Short mmCIF file of C-alpha atoms and ligand atoms in Angstrom, two decimals:
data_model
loop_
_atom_site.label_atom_id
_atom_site.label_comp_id
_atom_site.label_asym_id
_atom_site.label_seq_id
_atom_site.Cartn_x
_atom_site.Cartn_y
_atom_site.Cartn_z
CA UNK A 25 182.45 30.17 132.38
CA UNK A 26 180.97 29.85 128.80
CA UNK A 27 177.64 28.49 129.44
CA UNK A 28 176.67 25.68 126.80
CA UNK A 29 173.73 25.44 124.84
CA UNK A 30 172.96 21.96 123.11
CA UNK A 31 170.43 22.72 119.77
CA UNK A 32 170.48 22.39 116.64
CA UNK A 33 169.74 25.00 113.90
CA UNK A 34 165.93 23.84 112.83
CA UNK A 35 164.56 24.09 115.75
CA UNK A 36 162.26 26.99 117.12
CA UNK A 37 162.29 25.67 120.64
CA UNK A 38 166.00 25.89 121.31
CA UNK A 39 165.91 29.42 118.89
CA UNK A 40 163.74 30.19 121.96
CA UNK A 41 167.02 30.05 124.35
CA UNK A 42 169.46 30.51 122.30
CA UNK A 43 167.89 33.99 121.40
CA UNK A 44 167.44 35.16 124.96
CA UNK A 45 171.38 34.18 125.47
CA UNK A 46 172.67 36.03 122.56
CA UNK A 47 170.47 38.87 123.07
CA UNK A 48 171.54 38.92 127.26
CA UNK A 49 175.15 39.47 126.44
CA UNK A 50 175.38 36.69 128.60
CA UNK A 51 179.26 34.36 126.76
CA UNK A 52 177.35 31.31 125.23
CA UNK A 53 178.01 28.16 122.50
CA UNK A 54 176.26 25.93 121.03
CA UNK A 55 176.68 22.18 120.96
CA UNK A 56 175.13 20.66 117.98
CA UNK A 57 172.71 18.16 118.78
CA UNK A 58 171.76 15.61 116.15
CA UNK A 59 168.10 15.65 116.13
CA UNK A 60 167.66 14.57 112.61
CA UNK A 61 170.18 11.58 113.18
CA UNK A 62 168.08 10.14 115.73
CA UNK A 63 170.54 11.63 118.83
CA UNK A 64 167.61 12.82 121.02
CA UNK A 65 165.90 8.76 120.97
CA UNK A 66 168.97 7.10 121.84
CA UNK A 67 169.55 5.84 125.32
CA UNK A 68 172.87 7.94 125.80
CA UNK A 69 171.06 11.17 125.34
CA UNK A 70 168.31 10.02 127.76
CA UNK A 71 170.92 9.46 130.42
CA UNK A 72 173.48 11.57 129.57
CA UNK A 73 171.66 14.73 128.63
CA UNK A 74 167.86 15.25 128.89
CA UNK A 75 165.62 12.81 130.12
CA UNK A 76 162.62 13.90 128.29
CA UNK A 77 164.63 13.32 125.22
CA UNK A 78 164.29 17.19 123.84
CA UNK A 79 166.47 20.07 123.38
CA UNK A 80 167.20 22.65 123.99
CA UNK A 81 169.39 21.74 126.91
CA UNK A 82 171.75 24.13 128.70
CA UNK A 83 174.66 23.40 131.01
CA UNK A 84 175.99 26.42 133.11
CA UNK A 85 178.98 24.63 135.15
CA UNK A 86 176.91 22.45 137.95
CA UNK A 87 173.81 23.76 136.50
CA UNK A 88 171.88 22.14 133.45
CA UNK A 89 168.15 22.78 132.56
CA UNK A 90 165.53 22.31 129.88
CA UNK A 91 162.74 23.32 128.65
CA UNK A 92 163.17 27.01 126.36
CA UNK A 93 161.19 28.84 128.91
CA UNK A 94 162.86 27.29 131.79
CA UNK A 95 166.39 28.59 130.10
CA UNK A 96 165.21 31.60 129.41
CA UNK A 97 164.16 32.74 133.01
CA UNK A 98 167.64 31.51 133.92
CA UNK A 99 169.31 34.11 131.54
CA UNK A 100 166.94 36.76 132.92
CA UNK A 101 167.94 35.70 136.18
CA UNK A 102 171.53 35.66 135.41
CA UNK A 103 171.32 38.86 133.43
CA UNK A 104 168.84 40.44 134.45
CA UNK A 105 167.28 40.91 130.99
CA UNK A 106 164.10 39.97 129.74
CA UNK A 107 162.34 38.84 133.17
CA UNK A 108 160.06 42.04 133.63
CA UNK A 109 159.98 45.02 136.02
CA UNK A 110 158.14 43.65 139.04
CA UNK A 111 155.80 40.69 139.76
CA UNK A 112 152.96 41.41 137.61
CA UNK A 113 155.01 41.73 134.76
CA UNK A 114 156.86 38.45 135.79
CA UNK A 115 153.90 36.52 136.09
CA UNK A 116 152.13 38.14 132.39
CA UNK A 117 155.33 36.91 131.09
CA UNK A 118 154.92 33.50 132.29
CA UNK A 119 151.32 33.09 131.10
CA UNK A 120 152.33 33.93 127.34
CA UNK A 121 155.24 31.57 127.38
CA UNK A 122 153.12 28.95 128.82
CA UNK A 123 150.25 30.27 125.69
CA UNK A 124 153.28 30.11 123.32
CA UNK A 125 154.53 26.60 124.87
CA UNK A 126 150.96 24.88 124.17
CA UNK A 127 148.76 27.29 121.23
CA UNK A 128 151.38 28.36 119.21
CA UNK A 129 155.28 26.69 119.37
CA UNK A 130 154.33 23.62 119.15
CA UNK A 131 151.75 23.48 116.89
CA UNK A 132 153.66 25.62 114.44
CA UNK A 133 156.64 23.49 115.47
CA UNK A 134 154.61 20.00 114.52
CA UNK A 135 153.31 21.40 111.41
CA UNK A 136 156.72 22.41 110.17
CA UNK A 137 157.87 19.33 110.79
CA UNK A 138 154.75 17.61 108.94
CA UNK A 139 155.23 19.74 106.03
CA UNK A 140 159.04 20.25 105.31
CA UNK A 141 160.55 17.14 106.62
CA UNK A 142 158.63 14.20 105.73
CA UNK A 143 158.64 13.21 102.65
CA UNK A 144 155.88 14.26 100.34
CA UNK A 145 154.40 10.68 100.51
CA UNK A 146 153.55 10.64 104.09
CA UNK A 147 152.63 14.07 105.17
CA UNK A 148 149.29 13.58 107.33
CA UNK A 149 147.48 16.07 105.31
CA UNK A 150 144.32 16.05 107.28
CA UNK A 151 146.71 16.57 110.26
CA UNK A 152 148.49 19.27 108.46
CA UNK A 153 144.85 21.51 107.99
CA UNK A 154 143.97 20.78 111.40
CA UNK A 155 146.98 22.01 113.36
CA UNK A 156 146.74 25.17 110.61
CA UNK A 157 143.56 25.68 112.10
CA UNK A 158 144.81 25.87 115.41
CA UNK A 159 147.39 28.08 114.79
CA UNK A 160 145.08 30.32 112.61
CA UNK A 161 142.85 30.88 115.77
CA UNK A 162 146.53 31.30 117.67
CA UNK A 163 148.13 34.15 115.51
CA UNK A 164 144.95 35.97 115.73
CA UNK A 165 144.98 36.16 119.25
CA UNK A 166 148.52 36.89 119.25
CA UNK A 167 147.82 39.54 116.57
CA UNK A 168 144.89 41.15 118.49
CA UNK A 169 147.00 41.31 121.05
CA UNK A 170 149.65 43.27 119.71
CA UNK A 171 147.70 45.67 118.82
CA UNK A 172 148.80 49.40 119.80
CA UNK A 173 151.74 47.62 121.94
CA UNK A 174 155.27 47.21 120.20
CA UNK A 175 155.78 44.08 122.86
CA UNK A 176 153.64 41.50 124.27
CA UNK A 177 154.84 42.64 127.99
CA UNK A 178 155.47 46.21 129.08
CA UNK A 179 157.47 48.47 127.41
CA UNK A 180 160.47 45.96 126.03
CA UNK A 181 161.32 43.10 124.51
CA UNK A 182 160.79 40.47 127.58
CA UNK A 183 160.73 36.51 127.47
CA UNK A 184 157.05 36.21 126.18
CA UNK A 185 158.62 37.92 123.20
CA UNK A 186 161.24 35.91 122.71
CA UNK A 187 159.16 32.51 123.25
CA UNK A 188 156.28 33.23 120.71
CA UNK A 189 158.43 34.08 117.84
CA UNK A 190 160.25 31.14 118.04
CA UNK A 191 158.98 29.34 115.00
CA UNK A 192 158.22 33.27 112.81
CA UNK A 193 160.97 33.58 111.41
CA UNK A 194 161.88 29.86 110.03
CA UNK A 195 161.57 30.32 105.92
CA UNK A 196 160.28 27.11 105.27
CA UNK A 197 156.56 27.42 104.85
CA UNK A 198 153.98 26.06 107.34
CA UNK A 199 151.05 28.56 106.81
CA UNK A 200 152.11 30.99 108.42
CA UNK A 201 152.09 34.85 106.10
CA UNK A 202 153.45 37.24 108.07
CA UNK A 203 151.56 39.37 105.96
CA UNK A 204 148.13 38.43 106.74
CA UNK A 205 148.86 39.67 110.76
CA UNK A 206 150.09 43.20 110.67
CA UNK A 207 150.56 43.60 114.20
CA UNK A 208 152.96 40.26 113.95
CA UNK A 209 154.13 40.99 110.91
CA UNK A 210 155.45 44.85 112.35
CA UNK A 211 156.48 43.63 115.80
CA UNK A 212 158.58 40.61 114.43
CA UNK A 213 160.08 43.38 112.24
CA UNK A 214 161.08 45.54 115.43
CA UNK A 215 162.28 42.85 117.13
CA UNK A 216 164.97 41.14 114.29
CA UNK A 217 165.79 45.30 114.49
CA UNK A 218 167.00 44.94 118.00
CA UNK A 219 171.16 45.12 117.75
CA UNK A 220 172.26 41.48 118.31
CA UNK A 221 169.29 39.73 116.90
CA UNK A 222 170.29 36.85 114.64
CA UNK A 223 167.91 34.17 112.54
CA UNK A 224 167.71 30.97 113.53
CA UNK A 225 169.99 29.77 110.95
CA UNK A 226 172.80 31.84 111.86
CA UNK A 227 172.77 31.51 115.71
CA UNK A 228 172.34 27.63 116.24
CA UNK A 229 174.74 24.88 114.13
CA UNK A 230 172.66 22.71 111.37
CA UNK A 231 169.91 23.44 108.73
CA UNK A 232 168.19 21.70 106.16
CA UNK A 233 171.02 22.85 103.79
CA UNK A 234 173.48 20.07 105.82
CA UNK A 235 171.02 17.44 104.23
CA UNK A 236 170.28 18.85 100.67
N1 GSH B 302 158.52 22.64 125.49
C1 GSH B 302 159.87 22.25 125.10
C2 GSH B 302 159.80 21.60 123.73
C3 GSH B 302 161.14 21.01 123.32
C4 GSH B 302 161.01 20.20 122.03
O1 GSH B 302 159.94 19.72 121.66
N2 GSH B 302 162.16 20.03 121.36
C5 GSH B 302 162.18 19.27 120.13
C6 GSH B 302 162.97 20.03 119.08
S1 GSH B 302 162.13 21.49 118.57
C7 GSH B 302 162.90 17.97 120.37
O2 GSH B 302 164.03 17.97 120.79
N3 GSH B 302 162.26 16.84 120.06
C8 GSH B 302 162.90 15.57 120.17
C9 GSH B 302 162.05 14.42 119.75
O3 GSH B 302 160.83 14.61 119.58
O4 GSH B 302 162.62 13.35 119.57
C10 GSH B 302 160.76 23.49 125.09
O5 GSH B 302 160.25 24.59 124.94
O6 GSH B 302 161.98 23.35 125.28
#
């Protein structure tokens, strides 16, 4: 059974899942979910398909679940991919995609937001420099990190990976230079490298171009 996948193309959090999927080999589509139409507010979508009103969501037959990192250690599950070699690994792998959940996703996420789709006339600017400080402090710890390791976890791409560079590889600016964090800069590199890998744009349905 083709396991379903409802995102939409802007968003890093469902990039989060739907990267894992297409990576796992695990058969997958999306559904397009209409985020900037107001679909994730309305009642139906409540009831019908997440009640914390968010995607991504993914339905695998009787199975549905939310939450990217929540997906994502289904597909390891599933697949066996991307969950870590034993315990230890399992549980480092969990505290960066909880770090990536909280310090870095969705502040990078908000900012984006903030600063590409608003209009110009109410971006929060003083919001805008304080959520860039956050993240500044964020991609240096993910930077320092990354130092001497090609992955955050072990020896291979695992879900920590595929959580924190959920919002890296968007081209609409948010402060983020990939330049300015070599060890980011040289590990997102090896990972769009891995066979399979595909930008946000290309893997999930809808970008900004749909509203141009
Ligand atoms: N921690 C959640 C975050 C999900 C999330 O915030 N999704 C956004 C899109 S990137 C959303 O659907 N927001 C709906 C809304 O705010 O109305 C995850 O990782 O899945």
């Amino acid at each position: 059974m083709t396991i379903k996948l409802h995102c939409f193309g802007e968003s890093g959090n469902a990039y989060k899942a739907a990267l894992a999927l297409e990576l796992s080999g695990l058969a997958w589509e999306p559904v397009k979910v209409d985020f900037f139409g107001g679909e994730t507010r309305t009642e139906d979508f409540r009831t019908s398909t997440n009640v914390m009103g968010e995607a991504p969501v993914m339905i695998d037959g009787d199975v549905r679940l939310t939450q990217s990192g929540v997906i994502q250690d289904y597909v390891s599950e599933k697949s066996g991919k991307f969950g870590g070699k034993d315990s230890t690994e399992r549980r480092e792998i969990l505290r960066w995609v909880l770090w990536d959940n909280h310090k870095l996703s969705s502040n990078a996420g908000m900012t984006r937001f903030l600063m590409n789709f608003l209009p110009e006339n109410k971006q929060p600017k003083e919001v805008i420099s304080f959520m860039q400080g956050r993240l500044t402090a964020a991609y240096a710890v993910l930077n320092d990190h990354l130092e001497g390791r090609d992955w955050i976890v072990g020896d291979g791409i695992t879900n920590a990976d595929l959580s924190c560079c959920g919002y890296l590889y968007y081209p609409e600016p948010f402060g983020f230079n990939r330049k300015d964090w070599p060890n980011i800069d040289a590990w997102l590199t090896r990972l769009s490298e891995t066979p399979g890998w595909k930008a946000p744009y290309d893997l999930m349905p809808g970008s900004p171009a749909d509203r141009a």
